[in-house]
CSV table of C-alpha atoms and ligand atoms in Angstrom, one decimal:
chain,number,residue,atom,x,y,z
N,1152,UNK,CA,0.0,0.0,0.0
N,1153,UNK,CA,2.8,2.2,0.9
N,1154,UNK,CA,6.0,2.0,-1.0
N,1155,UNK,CA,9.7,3.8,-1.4
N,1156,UNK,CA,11.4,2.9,-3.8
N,1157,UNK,CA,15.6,4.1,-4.1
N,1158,UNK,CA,14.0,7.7,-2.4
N,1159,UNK,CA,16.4,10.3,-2.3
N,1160,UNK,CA,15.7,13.5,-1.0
N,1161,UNK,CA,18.2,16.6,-1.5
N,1162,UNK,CA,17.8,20.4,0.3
N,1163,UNK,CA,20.5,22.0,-1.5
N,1164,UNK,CA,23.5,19.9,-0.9
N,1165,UNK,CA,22.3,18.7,2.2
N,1166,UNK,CA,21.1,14.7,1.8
N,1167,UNK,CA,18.5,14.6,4.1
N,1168,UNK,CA,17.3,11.3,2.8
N,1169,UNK,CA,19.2,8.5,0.8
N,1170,UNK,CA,17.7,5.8,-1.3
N,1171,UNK,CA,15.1,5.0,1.1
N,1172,UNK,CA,13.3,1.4,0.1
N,1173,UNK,CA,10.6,0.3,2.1
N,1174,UNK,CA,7.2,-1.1,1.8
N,1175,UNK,CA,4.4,-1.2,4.1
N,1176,UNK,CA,1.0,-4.0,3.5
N,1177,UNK,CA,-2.3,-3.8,4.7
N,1178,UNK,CA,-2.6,-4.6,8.1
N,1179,UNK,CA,1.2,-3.6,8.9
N,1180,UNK,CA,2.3,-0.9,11.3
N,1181,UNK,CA,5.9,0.5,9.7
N,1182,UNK,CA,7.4,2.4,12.7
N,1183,UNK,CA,10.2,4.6,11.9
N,1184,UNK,CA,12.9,5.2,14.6
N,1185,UNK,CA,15.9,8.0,14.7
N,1186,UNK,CA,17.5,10.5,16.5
N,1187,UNK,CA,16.5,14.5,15.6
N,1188,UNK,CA,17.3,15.3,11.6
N,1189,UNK,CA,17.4,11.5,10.3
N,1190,UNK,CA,15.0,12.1,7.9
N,1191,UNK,CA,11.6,10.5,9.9
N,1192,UNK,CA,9.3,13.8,8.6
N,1193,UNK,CA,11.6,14.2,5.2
N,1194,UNK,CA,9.9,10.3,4.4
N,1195,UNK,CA,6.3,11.2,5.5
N,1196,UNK,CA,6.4,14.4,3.8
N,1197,UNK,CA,7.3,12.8,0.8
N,1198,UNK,CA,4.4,10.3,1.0
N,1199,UNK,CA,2.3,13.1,1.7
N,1200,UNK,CA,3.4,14.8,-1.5
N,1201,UNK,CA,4.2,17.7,0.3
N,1202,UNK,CA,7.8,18.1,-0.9
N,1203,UNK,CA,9.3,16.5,-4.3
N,1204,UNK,CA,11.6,13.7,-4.1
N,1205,UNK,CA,15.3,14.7,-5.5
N,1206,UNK,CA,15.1,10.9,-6.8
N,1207,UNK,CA,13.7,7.3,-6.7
N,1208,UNK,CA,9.6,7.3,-6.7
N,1209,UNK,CA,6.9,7.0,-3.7
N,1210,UNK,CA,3.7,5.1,-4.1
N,1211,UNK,CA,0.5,4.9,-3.2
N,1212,UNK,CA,-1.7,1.5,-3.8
N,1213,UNK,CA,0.8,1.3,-6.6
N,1214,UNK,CA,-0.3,5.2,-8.0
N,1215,UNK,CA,3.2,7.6,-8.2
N,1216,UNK,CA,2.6,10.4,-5.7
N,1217,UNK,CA,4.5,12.9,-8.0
N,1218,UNK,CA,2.5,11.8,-11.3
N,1219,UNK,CA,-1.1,11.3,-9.4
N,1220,UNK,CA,-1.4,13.3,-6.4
N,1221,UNK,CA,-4.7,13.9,-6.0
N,1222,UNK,CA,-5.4,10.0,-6.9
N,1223,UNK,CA,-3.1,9.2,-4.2
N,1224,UNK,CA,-4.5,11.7,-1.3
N,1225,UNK,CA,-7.8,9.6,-1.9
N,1226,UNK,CA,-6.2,6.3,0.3
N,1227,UNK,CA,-4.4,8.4,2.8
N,1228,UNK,CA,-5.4,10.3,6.7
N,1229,UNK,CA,-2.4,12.3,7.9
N,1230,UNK,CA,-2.3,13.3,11.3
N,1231,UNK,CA,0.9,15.1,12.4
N,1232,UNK,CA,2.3,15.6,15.6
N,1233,UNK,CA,-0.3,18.7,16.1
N,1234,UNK,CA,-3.2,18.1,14.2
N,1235,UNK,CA,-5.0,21.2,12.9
N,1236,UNK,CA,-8.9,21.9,13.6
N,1237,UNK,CA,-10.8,24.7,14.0
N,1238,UNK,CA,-11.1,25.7,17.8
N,1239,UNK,CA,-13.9,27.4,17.8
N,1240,UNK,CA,-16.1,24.7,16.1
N,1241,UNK,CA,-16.7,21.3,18.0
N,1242,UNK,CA,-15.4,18.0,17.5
N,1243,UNK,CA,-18.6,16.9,15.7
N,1244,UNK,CA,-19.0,20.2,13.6
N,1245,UNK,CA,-14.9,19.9,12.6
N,1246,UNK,CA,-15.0,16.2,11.5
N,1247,UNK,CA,-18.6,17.4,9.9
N,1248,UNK,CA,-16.3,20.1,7.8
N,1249,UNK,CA,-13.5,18.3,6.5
N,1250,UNK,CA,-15.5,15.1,5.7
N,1251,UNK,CA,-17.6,17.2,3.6
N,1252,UNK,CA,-14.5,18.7,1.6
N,1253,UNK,CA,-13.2,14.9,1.1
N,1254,UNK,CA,-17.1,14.8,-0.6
N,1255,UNK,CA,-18.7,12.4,2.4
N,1256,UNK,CA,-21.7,13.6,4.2
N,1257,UNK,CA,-22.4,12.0,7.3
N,1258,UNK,CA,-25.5,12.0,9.6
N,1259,UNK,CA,-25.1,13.7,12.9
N,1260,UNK,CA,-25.7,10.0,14.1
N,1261,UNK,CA,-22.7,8.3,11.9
N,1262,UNK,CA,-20.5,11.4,13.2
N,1263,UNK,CA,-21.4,10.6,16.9
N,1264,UNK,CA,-21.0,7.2,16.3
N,1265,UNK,CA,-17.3,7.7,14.7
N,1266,UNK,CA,-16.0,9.7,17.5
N,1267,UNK,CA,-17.3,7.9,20.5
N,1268,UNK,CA,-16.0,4.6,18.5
N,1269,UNK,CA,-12.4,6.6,18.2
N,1270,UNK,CA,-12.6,7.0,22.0
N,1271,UNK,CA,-13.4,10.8,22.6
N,1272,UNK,CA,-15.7,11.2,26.3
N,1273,UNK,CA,-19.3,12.2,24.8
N,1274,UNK,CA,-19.3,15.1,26.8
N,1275,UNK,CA,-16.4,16.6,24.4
N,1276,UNK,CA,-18.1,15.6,21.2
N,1277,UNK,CA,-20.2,19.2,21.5
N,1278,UNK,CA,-17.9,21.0,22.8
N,1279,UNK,CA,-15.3,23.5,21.4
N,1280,UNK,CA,-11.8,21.9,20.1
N,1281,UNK,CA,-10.1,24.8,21.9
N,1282,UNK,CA,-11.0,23.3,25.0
N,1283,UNK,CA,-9.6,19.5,23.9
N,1284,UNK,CA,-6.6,18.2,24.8
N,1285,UNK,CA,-3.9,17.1,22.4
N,1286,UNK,CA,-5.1,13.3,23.1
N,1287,UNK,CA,-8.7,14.2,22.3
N,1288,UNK,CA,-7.8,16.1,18.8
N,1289,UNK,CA,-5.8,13.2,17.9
N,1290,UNK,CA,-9.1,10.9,18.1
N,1291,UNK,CA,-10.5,13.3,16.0
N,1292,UNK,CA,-7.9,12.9,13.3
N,1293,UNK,CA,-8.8,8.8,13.8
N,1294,UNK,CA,-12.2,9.3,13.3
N,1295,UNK,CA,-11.7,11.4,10.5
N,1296,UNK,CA,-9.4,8.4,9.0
N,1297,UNK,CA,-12.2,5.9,9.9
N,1298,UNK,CA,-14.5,8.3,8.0
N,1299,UNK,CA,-12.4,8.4,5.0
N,1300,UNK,CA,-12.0,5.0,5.0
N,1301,UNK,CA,-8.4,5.9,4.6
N,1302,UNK,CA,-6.2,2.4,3.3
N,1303,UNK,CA,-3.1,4.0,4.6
N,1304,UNK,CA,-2.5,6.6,7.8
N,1305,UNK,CA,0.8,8.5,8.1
N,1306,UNK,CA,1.7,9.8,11.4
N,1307,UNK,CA,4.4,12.1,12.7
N,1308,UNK,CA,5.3,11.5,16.2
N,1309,UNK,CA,1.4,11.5,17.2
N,1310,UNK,CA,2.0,10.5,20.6
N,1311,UNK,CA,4.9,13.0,21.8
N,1312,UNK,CA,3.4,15.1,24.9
N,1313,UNK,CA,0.8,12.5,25.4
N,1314,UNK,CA,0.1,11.2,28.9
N,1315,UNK,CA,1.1,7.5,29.3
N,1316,UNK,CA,-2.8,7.0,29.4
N,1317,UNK,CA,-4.0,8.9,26.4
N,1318,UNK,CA,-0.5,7.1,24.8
N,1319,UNK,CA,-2.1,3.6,25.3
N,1320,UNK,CA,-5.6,4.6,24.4
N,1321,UNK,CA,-3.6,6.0,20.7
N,1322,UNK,CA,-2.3,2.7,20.8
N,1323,UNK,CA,-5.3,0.7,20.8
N,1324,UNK,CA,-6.7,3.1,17.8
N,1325,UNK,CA,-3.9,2.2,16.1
N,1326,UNK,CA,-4.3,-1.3,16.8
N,1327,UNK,CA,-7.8,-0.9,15.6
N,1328,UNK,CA,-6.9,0.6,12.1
N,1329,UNK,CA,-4.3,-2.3,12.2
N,1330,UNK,CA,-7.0,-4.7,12.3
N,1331,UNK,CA,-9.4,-3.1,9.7
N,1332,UNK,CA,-6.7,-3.5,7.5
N,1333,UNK,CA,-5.1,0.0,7.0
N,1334,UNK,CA,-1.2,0.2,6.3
N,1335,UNK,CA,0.4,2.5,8.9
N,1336,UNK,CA,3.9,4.6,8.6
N,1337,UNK,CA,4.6,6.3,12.2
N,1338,UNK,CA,7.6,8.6,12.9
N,1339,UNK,CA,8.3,8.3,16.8
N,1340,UNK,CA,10.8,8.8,19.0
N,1341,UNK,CA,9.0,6.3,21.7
N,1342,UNK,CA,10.7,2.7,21.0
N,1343,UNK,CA,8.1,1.2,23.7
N,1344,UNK,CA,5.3,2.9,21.6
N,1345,UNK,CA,7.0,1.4,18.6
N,1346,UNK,CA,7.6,-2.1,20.2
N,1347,UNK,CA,4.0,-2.2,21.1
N,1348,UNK,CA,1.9,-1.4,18.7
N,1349,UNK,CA,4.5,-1.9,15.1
N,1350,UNK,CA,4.9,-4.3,13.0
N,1351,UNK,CA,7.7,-3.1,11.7
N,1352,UNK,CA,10.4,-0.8,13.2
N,1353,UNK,CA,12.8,0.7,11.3
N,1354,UNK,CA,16.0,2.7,12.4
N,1355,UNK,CA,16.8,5.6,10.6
N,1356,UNK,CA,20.1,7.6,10.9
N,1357,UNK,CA,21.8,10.6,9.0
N,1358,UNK,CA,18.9,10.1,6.2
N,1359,UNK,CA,19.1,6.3,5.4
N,1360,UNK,CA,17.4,3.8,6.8
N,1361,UNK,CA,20.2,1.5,8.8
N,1362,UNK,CA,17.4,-1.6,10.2
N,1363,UNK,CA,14.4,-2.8,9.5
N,1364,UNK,CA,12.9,-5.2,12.2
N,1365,UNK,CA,10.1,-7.9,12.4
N,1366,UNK,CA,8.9,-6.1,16.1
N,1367,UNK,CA,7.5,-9.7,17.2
N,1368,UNK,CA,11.1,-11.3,16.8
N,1369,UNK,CA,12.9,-8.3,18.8
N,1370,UNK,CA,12.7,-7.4,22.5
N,1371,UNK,CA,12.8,-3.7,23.6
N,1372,UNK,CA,16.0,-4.3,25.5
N,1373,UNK,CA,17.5,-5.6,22.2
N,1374,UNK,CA,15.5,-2.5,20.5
N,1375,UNK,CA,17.0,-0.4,22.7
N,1376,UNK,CA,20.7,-2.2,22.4
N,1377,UNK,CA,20.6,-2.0,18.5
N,1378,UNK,CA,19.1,1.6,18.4
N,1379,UNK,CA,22.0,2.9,21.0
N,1380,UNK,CA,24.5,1.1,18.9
N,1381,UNK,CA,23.2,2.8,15.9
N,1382,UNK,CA,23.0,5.8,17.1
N,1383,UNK,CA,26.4,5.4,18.9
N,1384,UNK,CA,24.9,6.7,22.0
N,1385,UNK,CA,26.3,5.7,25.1
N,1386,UNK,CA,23.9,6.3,27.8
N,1387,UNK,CA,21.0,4.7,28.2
N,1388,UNK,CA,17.5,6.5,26.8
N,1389,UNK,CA,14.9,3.8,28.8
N,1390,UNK,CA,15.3,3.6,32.6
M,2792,LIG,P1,13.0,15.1,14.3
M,2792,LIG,O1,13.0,13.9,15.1
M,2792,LIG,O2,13.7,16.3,14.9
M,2792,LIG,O3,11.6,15.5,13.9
M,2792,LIG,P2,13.4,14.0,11.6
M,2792,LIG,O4,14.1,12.6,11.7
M,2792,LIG,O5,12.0,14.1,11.4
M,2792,LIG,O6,13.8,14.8,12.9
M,2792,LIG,P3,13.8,15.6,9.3
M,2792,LIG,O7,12.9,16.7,9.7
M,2792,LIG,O8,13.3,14.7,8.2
M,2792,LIG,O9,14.3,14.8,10.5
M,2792,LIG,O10,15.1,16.3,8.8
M,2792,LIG,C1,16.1,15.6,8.1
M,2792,LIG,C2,17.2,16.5,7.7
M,2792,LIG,O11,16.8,17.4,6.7
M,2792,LIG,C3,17.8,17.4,8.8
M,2792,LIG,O12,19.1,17.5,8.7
M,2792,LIG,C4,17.0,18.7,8.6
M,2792,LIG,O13,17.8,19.8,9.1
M,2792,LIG,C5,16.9,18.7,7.1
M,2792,LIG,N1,15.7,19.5,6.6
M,2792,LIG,C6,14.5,19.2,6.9
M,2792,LIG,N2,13.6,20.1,6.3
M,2792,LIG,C7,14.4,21.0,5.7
M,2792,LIG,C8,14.2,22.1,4.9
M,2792,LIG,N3,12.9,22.6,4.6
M,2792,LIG,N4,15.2,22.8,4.4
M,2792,LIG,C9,16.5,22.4,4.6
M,2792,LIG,N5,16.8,21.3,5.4
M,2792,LIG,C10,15.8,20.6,5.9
C-alpha cells in the first residue's frame, strides 16, 4: 500500500534522505525510529506529496505520488504531531467540515458514532476543540481516517506530549486501524510505543534507513541495544 522505492531526498546539498526502500502491506504498522534530523518527517512528507523527491519514486496503492497526487490523497489520513482543527467549532462540527471537503456527508448520528467509536468522552463531542486536549484532537484525526475509509495513515510522532494513558488509548486506535486493515507509517521517538503497537520498526540515521525489524522477533531491550549502537549513544534513553 505504501511503498519507497531508491527515495532520495536533497535540500540544496544537504542529503537529508538516501535511497530510502521500504514497503508497508495492509494490516502492517511500519514504525520509523531515529534520532532528531534523520530524515523521519523528510519520508512522511514525501508520502504526503508535500515536498518533491530529489530521486527514486513513492507510491500509493501502486499510484506515483509525484504523477497522481490527488489519486493518491484519496487512500491516505495524515495526522501530524499537532493536528489542525478549527477551535472554535466542536469536534462533531470539525470532522462534519472536513469530511464534507473529502465529498462524504455523514449523519449527525454516523459522526457521533465515529467519535465515540475513536474513543473521545461524549461530553467533548459538542464542545469547542479549543477546550480538547492534544489526546482528544488526535481521536478526531482517527475518526476522521475511519471516515475516509483511509487504506493507509501517516503519522508524525502522534503520541509525543501525550500522557502515558492517552498514549495507550492512541495505541489501541492504532491497533484498531491495524485490524481493519489500514497500512500504517509512524515517525516516533518512543521505542516502547514502537515495540507495542509496530509491525515493523525501522531505524533511521543521518537520512538512510540503517534496520528494519520484524517487532515480534525483537525485544525492547535488544530495541533499545541495537538503536544505542546505531546511534552510537552511550547512555541509556529507557530507565
Ligand atoms: P525530528 O526527530 O527532529 O523531527 P526527523 O528525523 O523528522 O527529525 P527531518 O525533519 O526529516 O528529521 O530532517 C532531516 C534533515 O533534513 C535534517 O538535517 C534537517 O535539518 C533537514 N531539513 C528538513 N527540512 C528541511 C528544509 N525545509 N530545508 C532544509 N533542510 C531541511
Amino acid at each position: 500500500m505504501l511503498e519507497a522505492i531508491n527515495l532520495s531526498k536533497k535540500y540544496g546539498e544537504h542529503e537529508a534522505l538516501t535511497d530510502l526502500n521500504l514497503t508497508v502491506s495492509p494490516g502492517e504498522v511500519f514504525c520509523l525510529l531515529g534520532a532528531n534530523g534523520a530524515g523521519k518527517t523528510t519520508t512522511i512528507n514525501l508520502f504526503m506529496g508535500f515536498i518533491p523527491a530529489s530521486a527514486g519514486q513513492v507510491k500509493i496503492n501502486g499510484i506515483d505520488v509525484s504523477e497522481q497526487p490527488s489519486e493518491t490523497k484519496k487512500y491516505l489520513a495524515y495526522i501530524p504531531e499537532n493536528l489542525m482543527l478549527y477551535p472554535n467549532l466542536t469536534g462533531l462540527e470539525n470532522l462534519d467540515y472536513f469530511c464534507g471537503l473529502g465529498g462524504k456527508n455523514n449523519s449527525r448520528e454516523q459522526l457521533e458514532e465515529l467519535l465515540s467509536g475513536s474513543g473521545l468522552q461524549k461530553e467533548f463531542i459538542h464542545k469547542r476543540v479549543s477546550s480538547y486536549s492534544k489526546g482528544m484532537r488526535q481521536k478526531v484525526g482517527i475518526a476522521l481516517a475511519k471516515a475516509r475509509e483511509a487504506k493507509a495513515l501517516l503519522l508524525d510522532e502522534p503520541t509525543s506530549g501525550l500522557d502515558p494513558q492517552a498514549s495507550n488509548e492512541f495505541s489501541a486506535l492504532l491497533q484498531d486501524m491495524k485490524d481493519r486493515g489500514v497500512a500504517t507509517l509512524m515517525a516516533t521517538h518512543d521505542l516502547f510505543r514502537a515495540k507495542d503497537v509496530g509491525t515493523h520498526i525501522g531505524i533511521m540515521r543521518e537520512g538512510k534507513l540503517e534496520h528494519v525489524l520484524n517487532a515480534e522477533a525483537i525485544s525492547l531491550k535488544e530495541l533499545e541495544e541495537l538503536y544505542l549502537e546505531t546511534m552510537k549513544l552511550t547512555q541509556p534513553v529507557l530507565s
